[in-house]
Coordinates of C-alpha atoms in Angstrom, one line a residue:
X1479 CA 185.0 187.7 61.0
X1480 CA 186.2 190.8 62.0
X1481 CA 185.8 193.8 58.9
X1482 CA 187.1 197.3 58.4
X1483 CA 183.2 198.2 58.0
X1484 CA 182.5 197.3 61.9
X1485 CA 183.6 200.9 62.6
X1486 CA 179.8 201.4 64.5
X1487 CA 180.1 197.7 66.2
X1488 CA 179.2 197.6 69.3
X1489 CA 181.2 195.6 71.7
X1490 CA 181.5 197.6 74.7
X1491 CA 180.0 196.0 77.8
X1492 CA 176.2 197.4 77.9
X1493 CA 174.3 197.4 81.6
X1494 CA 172.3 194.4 82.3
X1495 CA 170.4 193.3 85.9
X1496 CA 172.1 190.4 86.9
X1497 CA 175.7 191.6 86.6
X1498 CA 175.9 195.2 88.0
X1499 CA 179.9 195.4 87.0
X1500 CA 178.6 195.6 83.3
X1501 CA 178.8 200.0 83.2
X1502 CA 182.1 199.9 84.5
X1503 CA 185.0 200.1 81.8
X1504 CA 185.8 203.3 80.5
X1505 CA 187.2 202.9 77.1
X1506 CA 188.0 206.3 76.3
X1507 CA 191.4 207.6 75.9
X1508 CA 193.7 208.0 79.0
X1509 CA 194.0 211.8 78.1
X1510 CA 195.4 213.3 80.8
X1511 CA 199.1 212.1 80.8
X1512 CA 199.9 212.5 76.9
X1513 CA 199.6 216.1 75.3
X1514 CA 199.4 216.2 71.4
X1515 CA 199.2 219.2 69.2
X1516 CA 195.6 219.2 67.3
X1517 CA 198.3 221.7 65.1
X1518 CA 200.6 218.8 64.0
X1519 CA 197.5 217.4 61.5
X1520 CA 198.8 218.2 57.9
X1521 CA 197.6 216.4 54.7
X1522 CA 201.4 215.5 53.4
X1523 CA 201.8 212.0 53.9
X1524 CA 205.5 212.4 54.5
X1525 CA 204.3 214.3 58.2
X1526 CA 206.3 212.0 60.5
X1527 CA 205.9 208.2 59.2
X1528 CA 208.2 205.8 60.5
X1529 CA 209.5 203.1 59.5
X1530 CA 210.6 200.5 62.3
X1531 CA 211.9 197.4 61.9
X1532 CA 211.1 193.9 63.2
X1533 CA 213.8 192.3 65.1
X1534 CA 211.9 190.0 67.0
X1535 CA 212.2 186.3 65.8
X1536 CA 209.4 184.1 65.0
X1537 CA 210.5 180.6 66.1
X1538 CA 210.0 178.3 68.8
X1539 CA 211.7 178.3 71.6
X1540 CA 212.3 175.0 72.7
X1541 CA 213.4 171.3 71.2
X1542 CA 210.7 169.5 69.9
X1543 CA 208.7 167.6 72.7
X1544 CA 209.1 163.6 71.5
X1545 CA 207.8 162.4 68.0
X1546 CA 205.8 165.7 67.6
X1547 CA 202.8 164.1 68.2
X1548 CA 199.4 165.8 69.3
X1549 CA 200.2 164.0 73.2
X1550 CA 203.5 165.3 73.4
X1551 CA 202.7 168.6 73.0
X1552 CA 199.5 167.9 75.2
X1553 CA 201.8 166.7 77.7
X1554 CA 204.1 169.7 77.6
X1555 CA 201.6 172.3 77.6
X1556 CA 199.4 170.6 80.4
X1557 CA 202.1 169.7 82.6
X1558 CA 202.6 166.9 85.1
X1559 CA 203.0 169.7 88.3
X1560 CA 199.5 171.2 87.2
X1561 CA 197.5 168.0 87.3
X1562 CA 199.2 167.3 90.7
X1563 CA 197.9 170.6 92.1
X1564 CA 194.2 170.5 90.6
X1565 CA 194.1 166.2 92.0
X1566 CA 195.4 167.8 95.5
X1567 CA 192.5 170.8 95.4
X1568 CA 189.9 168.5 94.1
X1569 CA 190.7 166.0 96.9
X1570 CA 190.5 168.6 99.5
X1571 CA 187.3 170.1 98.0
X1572 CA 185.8 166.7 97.8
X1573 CA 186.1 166.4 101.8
X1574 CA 184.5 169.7 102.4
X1575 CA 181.3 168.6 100.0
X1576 CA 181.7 165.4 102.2
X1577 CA 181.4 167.0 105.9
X1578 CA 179.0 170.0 104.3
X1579 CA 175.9 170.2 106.1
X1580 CA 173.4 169.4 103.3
X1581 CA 174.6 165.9 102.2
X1582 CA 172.2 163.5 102.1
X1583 CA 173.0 159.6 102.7
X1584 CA 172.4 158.5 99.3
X1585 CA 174.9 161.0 98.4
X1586 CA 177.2 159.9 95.9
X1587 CA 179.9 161.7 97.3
X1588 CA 179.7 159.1 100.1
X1589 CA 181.7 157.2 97.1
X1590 CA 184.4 159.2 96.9
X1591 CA 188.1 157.7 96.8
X1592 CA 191.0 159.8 96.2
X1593 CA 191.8 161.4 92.4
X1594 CA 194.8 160.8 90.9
X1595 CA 196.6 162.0 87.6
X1596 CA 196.6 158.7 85.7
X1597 CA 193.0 159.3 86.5
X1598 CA 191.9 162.6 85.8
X1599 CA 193.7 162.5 82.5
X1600 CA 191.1 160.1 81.6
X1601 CA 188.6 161.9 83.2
X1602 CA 190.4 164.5 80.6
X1603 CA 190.2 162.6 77.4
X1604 CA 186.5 161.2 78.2
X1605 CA 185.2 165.2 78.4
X1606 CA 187.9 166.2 75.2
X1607 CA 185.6 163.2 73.3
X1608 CA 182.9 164.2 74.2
X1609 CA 183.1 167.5 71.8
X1610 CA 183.1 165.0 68.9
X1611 CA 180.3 162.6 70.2
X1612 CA 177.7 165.0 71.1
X1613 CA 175.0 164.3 73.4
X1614 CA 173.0 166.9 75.7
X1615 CA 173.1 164.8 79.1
X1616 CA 176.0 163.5 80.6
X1617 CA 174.4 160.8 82.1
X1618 CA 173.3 159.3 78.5
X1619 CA 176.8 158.5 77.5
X1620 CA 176.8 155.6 79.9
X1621 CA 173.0 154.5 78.7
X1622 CA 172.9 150.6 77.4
X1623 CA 169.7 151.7 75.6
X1624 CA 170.4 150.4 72.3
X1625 CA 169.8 153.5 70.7
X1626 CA 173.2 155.2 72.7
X1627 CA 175.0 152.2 73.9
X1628 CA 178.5 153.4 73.8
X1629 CA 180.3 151.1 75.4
X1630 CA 183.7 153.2 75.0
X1631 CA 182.8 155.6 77.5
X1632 CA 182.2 152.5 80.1
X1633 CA 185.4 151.0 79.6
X1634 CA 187.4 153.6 81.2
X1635 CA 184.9 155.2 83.9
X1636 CA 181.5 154.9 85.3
X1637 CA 179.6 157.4 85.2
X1638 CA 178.8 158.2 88.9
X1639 CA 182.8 158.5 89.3
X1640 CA 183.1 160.8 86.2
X1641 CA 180.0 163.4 87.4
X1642 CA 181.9 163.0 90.8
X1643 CA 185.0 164.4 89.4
X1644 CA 183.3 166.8 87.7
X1645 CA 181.2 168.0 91.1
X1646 CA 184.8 168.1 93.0
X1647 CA 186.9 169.8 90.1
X1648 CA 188.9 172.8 91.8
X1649 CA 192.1 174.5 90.8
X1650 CA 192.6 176.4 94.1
X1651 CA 191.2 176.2 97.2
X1652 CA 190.6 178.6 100.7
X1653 CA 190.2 177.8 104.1
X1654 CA 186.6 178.0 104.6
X1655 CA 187.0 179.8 107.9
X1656 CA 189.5 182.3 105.9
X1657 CA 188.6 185.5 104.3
X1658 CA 187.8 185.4 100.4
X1659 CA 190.8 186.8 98.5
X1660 CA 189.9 190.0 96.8
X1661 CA 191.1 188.8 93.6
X1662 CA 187.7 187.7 92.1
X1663 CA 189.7 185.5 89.3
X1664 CA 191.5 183.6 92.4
X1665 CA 190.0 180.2 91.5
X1666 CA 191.2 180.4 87.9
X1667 CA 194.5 182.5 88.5
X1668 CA 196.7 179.8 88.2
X1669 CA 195.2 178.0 84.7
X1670 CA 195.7 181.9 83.0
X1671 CA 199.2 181.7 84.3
X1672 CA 200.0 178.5 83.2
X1673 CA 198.7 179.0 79.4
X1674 CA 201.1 182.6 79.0
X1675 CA 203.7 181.3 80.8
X1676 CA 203.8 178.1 78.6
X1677 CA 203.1 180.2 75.7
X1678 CA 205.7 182.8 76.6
X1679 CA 208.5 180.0 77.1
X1680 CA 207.4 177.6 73.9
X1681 CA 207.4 180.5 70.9
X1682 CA 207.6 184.1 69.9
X1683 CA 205.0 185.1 67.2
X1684 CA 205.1 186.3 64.5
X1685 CA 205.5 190.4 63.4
X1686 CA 201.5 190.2 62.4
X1687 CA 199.3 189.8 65.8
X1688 CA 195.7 190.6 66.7
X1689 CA 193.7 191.6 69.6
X1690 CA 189.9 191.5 69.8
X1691 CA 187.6 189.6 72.5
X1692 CA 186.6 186.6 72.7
X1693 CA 183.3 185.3 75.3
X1694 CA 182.8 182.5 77.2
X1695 CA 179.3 181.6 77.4
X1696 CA 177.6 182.0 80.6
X1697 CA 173.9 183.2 81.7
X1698 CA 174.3 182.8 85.3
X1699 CA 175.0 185.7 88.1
X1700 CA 178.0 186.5 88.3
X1701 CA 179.3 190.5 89.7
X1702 CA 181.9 190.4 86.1
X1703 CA 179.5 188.8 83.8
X1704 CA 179.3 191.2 80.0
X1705 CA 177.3 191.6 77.3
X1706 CA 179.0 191.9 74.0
X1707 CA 176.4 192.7 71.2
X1708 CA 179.0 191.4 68.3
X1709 CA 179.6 188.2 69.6
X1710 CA 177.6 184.5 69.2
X1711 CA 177.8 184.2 72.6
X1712 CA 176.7 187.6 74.1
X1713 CA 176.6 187.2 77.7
X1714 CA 179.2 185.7 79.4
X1715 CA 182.8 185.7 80.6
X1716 CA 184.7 188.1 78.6
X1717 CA 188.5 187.6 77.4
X1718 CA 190.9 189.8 75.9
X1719 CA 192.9 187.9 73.8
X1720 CA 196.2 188.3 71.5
X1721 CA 196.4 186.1 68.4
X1722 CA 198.3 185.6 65.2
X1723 CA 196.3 186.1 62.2
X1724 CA 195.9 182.2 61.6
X1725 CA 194.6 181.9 64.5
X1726 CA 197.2 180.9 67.3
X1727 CA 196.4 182.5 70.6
X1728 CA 199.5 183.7 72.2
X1729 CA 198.4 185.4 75.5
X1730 CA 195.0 186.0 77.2
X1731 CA 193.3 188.0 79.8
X1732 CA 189.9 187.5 81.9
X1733 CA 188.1 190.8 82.4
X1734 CA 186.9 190.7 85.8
X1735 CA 184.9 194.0 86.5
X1736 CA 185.9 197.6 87.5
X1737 CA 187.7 195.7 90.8
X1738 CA 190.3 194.5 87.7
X1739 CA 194.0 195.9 87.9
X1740 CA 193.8 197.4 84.6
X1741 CA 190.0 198.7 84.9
X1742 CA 189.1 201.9 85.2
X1743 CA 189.9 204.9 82.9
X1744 CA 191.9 204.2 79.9
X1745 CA 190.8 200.8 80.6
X1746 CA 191.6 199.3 76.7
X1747 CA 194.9 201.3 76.2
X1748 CA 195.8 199.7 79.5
X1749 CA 194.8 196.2 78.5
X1750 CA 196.6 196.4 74.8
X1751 CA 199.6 197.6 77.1
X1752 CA 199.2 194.7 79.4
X1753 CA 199.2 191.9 76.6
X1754 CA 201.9 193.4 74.8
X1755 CA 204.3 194.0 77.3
X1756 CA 206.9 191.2 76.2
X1757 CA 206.2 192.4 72.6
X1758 CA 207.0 195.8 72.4
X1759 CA 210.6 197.9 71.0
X1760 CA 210.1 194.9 68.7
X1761 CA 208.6 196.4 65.3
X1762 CA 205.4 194.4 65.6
X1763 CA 202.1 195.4 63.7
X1764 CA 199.2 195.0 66.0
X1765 CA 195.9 194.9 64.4
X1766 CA 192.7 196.5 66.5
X1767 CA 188.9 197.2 66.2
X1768 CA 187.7 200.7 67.2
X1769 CA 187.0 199.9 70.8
X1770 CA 190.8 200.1 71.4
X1771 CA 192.4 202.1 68.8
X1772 CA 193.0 206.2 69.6
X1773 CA 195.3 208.6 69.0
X1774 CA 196.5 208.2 72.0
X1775 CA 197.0 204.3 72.3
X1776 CA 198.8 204.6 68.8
X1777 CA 201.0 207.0 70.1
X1778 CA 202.3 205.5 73.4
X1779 CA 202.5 202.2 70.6
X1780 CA 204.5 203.7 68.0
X1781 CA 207.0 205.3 70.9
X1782 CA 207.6 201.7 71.9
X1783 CA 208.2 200.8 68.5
X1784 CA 205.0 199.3 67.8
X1785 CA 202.7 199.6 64.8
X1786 CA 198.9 199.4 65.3
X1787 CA 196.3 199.5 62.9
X1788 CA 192.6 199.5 63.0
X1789 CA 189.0 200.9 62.8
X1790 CA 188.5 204.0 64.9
X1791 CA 185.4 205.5 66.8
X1792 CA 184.2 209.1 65.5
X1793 CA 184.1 210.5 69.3
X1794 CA 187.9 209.8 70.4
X1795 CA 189.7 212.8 71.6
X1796 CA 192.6 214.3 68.9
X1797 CA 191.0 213.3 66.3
X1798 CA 191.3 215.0 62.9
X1799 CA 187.8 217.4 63.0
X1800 CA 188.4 217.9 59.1
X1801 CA 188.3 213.7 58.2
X1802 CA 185.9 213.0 61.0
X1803 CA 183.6 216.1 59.6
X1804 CA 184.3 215.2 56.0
X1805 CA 181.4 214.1 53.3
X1806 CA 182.4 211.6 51.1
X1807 CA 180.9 209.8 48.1
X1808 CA 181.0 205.9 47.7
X1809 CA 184.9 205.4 46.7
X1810 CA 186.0 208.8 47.9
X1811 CA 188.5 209.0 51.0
X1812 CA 190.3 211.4 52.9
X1813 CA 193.1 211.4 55.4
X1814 CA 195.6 213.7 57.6
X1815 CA 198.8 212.3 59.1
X1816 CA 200.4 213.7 62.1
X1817 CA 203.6 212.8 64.4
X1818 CA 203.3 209.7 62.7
X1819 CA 199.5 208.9 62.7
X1820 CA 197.3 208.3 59.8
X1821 CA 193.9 208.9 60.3
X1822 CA 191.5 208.4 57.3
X1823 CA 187.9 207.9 56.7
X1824 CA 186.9 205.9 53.8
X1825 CA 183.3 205.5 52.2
X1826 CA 182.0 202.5 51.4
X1827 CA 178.3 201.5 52.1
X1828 CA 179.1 203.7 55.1
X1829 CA 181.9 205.5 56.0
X1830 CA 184.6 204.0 57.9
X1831 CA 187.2 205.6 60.5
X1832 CA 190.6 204.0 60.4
X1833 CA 193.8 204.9 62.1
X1834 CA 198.0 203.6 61.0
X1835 CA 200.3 204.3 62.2
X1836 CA 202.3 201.8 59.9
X1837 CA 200.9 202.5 56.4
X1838 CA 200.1 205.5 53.8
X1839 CA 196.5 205.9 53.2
X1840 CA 197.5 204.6 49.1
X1841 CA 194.2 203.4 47.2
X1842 CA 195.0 199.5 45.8
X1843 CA 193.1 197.3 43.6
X1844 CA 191.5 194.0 45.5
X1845 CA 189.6 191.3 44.1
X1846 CA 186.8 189.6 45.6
X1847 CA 185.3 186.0 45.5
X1848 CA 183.2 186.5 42.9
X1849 CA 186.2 188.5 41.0
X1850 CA 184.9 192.4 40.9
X1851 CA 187.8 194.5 41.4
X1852 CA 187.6 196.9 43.8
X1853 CA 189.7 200.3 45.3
X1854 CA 190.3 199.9 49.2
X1855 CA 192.5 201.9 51.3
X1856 CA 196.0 200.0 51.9
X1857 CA 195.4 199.9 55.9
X1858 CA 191.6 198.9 55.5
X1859 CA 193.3 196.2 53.0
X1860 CA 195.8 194.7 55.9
X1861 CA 193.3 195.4 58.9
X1862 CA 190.6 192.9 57.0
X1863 CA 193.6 190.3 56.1
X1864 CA 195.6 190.3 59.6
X1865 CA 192.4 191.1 62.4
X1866 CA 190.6 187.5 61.9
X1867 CA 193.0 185.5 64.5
X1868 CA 190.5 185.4 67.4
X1869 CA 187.6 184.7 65.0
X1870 CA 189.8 182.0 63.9
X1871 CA 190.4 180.4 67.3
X1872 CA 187.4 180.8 68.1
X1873 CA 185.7 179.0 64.7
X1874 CA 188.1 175.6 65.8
X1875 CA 186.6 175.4 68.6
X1876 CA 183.1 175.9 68.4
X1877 CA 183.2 172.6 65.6
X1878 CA 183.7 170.7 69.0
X1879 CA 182.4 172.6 71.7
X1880 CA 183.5 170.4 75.2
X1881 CA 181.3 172.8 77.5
X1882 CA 178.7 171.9 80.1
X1883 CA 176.2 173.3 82.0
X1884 CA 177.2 174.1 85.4
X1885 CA 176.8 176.7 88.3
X1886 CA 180.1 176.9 88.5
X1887 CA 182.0 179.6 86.3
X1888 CA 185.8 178.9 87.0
X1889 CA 184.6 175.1 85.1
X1890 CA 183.7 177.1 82.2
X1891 CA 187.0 179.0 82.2
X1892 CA 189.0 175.5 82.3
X1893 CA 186.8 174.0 79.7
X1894 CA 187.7 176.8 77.8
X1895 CA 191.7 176.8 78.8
X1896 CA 191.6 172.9 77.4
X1897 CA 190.2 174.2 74.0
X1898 CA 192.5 176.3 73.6
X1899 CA 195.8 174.7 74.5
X1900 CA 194.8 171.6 72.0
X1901 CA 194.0 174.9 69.8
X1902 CA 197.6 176.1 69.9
X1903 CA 199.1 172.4 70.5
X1904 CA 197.5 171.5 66.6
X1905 CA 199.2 174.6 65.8
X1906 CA 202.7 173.3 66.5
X1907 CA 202.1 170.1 65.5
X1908 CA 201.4 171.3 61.5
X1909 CA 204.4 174.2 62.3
X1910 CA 207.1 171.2 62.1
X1911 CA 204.9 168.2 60.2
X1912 CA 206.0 169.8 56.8
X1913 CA 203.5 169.6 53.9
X1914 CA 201.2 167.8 55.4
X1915 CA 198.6 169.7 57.6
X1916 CA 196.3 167.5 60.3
X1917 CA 192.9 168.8 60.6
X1918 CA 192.0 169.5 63.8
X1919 CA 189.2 166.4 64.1
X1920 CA 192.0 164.2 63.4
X1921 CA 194.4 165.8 65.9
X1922 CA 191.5 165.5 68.6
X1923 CA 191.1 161.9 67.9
X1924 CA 195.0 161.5 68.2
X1925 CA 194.8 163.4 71.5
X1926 CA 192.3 160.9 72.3
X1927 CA 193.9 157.9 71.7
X1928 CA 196.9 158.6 73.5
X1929 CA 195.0 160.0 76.9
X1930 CA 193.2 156.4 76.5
X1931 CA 194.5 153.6 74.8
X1932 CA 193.0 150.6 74.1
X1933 CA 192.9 148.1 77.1
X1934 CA 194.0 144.9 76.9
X1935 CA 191.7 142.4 76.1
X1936 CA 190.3 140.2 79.1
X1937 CA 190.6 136.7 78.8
X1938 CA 187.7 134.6 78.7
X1939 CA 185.7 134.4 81.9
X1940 CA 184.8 130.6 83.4
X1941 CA 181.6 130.7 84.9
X1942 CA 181.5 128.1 87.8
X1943 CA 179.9 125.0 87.0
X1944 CA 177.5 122.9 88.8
X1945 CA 179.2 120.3 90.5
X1946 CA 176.3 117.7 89.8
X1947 CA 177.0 118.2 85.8
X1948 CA 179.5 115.8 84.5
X1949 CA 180.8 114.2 81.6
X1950 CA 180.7 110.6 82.6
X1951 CA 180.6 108.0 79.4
X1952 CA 177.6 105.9 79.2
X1953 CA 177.9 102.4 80.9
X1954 CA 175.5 100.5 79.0
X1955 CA 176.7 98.3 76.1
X1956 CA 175.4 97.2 72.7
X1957 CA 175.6 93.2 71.6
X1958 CA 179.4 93.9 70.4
X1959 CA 180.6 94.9 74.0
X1960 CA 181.0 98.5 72.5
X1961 CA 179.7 101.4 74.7
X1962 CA 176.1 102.6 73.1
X1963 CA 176.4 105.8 71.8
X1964 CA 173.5 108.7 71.6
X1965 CA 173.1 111.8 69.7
X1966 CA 174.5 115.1 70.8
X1967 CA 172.1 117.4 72.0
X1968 CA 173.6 120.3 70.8
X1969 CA 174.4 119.4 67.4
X1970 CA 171.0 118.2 66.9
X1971 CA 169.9 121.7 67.4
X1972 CA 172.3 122.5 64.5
X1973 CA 171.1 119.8 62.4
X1974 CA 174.0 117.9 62.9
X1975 CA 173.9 114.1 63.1
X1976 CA 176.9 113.1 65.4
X1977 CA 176.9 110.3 68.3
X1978 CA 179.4 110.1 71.4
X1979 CA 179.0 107.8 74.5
X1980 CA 179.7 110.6 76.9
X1981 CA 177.0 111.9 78.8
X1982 CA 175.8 114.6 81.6
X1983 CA 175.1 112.5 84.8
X1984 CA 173.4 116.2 86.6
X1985 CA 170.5 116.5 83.8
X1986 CA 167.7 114.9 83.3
X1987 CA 167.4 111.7 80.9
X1988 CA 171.1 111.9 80.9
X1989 CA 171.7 113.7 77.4
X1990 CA 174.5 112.4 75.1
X1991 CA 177.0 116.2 74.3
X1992 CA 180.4 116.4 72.8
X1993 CA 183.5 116.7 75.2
X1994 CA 185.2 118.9 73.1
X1995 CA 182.6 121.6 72.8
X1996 CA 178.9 120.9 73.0
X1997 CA 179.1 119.7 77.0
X1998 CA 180.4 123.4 77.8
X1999 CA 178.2 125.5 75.0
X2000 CA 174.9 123.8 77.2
X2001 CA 175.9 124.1 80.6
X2002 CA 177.6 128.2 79.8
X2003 CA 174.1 129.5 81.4

């Protein structure tokens, strides 16, 4: 979880062989538009503090979908137009593998029939269960070894069709004979859309929100692959993503290398910026670690009516020389406010940088787990309550992690795009099921339920019989005139004493059986 005491952590992108993009963002402040006064520092806390209203409205924007169950907001979210356009590119793909010049006849691509969307949503729910029922091959899922035997997995889909689909996934496609598009997110461009558009037209968040990355685990080359040191997974795909405090992920961004829009100098001021384009003039408090916050981003914030909070690095330009010089003792702080910027610097174990633009730099009394009291400064008290959403988000869905290996990175990214719209989806469910909250294990299993329902059960197969066996009754009579009747064969294997006059005229010795039951239970095989 995020803490005010990361003020040192690293999480810029560090150089690394494979991904030579790595060196590229330049995280310090856009300087050269904005002009501030190192003058306007003063120690009076009354030196330019505003107070700014929220007047956005924290609601949702729509009706809700059906019964407000975890498939109807599935449903909404991942509409019926999107799974049209990915069953269209993954068709198209899957003729291109089909004439490429390195198929071999054994191929299984030589199996191919065309996806559709009543299919690839259970392709959909087979890879969402397979977060709960983990196993490290794919192929073992369909194994009748006693040991894995799950037989729900056959029901639906074999297993060469589902690692077919998965070969053949594709959300966009180019001509092969066509020039690449320079946008190097291209293949994914459409699933970011979708998620902030859906998220832009569904709710408006709350006043509290949170920015921080998140990574998408990924080893392979790739020209934008990052290393983040603070992060579990520390090479990969890096996002930029805006959350509520609980967690909800309301808008994201991939970061795809200096050839990025919004890379270059100023690279995190421009990226807050981006994110919280729709959110700004709005009084929101947005809650940042030290690779973001300056003077500079709070200032272009606070003139759109935007709070920010956050740790701060020692070596950003316009800042106070008298805190960032200052020596403190463990409990001692210090702070200078100017044009409506706090800046403090608090010692704990270490000192920590901080920057508000929303609150006083006011000492208040907070209790811990184990109940010791301890002084904090107010904004170090709201940055280590509010900055957690991503960690959040992310903690939900590492407990189920969907993700598979693959050569292919925009996979990863849609993997990733499903985990976080059932994320959000559980989200809405508990925002309008009152008391009641549903874990998210149960929501999956919900989601899972509805993608596949139970089929209908198959009535009983009739194997074809011999012709030569048949139920004939016995001819011979006893001294009454009645027909001489023999024990069943089958219920003298029970133990069972009964005699009938019908026998099989196909086996040999002609054995006495039951009509009702026993002729059929012997002949079955």
């Amino acid at each position: 979880m995020a803490n005010a005491n990361d003020e040192y952590n690293s999480d810029d992108p560090l150089s690394d062989d494979d991904s030579t993009d790595n060196t590229d963002i330049d995280s310090s402040d856009a300087e050269d538009d904005f002009d501030f006064d190192p003058a306007a520092w003063s120690n009076v806390s009354a030196a330019g503090m505003r107070d700014i209203p929220y007047t956005g409205d924290n609601k949702l924007l729509i009706p809700v979908p059906g019964n407000n169950e975890p498939i109807d907001w599935f449903n909404f979210f991942i509409d019926l137009v999107f799974l049209e356009n990915i069953c269209r590119f993954t068709n198209d793909y899957a003729l291109e593998v089909f004439f490429g010049p390195t198929i071999m006849p054994g191929s299984r691509i030589h199996r191919w029939k065309p996806l559709t969307v009543p299919e690839l949503r259970i392709f959909i729910g087979i890879l969402i269960h397979m977060g709960t029922i983990r196993i490290n091959r794919i192929q073992d899922y369909w194994k009748t070894d006693r040991k894995y035997n799950l037989q729900f997995f056959r029901e639906y889909m074999s297993r060469d069709r589902f690692q077919l689909i998965l070969r053949c996934l594709c959300f966009r496609r180019v001509h092969p004979d066509a020039e690449a598009p320079a946008d190097r997110l291209y293949k994914i461009r459409s699933i970011i859309q979708l998620f902030n558009d859906k998220m832009r037209s569904i709710y408006y968040p709350s006043k509290e929100m949170s920015l921080d990355e998140a990574m998408i685990l990924w080893r392979g080359r790739l020209q934008f692959r990052q290393y983040v040191k603070g992060k579990r997974h520390k090479y990969g795909v890096k996002l930029y993503t805006l959350c509520e405090p609980e967690g909800l992920i309301v808008r994201f961004m991939v970061y795809s290398g200096k050839m990025d829009d919004l890379g270059g100098k100023g690279h995190a001021g421009n990226v807050v910026l981006h994110l919280m384009r729709d959110f700004l003039n709005k009084g929101h408090a947005l809650y940042m670690d030290n690779f973001y916050n300056s003077v500079t981003l709070a200032s272009k914030l606070l003139a759109n009516k935007t709070y920010c909070t956050g740790t701060l690095r020692v070596d950003r330009k316009f800042n106070p020389r008298t805190v960032v010089a200052a020596k403190l003792k463990k409990g001692e702080t210090t702070c200078q406010y100017g044009n409506g910027i706090l800046v403090g610097k608090w010692r704990d174990e270490r000192d920590v940088l901080y920057i508000s633009t929303q609150f006083e730099n006011e000492m208040v009394t907070m209790e811990n787990r184990r109940g010791i009291e301890k002084q904090k400064p107010k904004p170090v008290v709201h940055y280590n309550a509010h900055m957690k959403g991503v960690d959040r988000a992310d903690q939900l869905m590492s407990y189920y992690p969907i993700e598979r290996k693959t050569i292919r990175w925009y996979k990863k990214i849609f993997v990733h795009f499903l985990q976080m719209a059932m994320v959000n989806c559980m989200f809405f469910v508990n925002m309008n099921s009152g008391a009641r909250k549903m874990p998210f294990l149960e929501f999956r299993d919900k989601l899972v339920d509805s993608l596949l329902p139970p089929k209908p059960a198959q009535p009983p197969r009739t194997l074809p019989r011999n012709p030569l066996h048949r139920l004939v009754q016995n001819e011979e009579r006893d001294l009454k005139g009645d027909r001489k009747r023999k024990r069943c064969r089958v219920c003298a294997k029970e133990g069972l004493n009964k005699r009938t006059s019908y026998l099989c005229s196909g086996c040999p010795g002609q054995p006495a059986f039951c009509p009702i039951r026993c002729f059929d239970e012997f002949h079955k095989n």
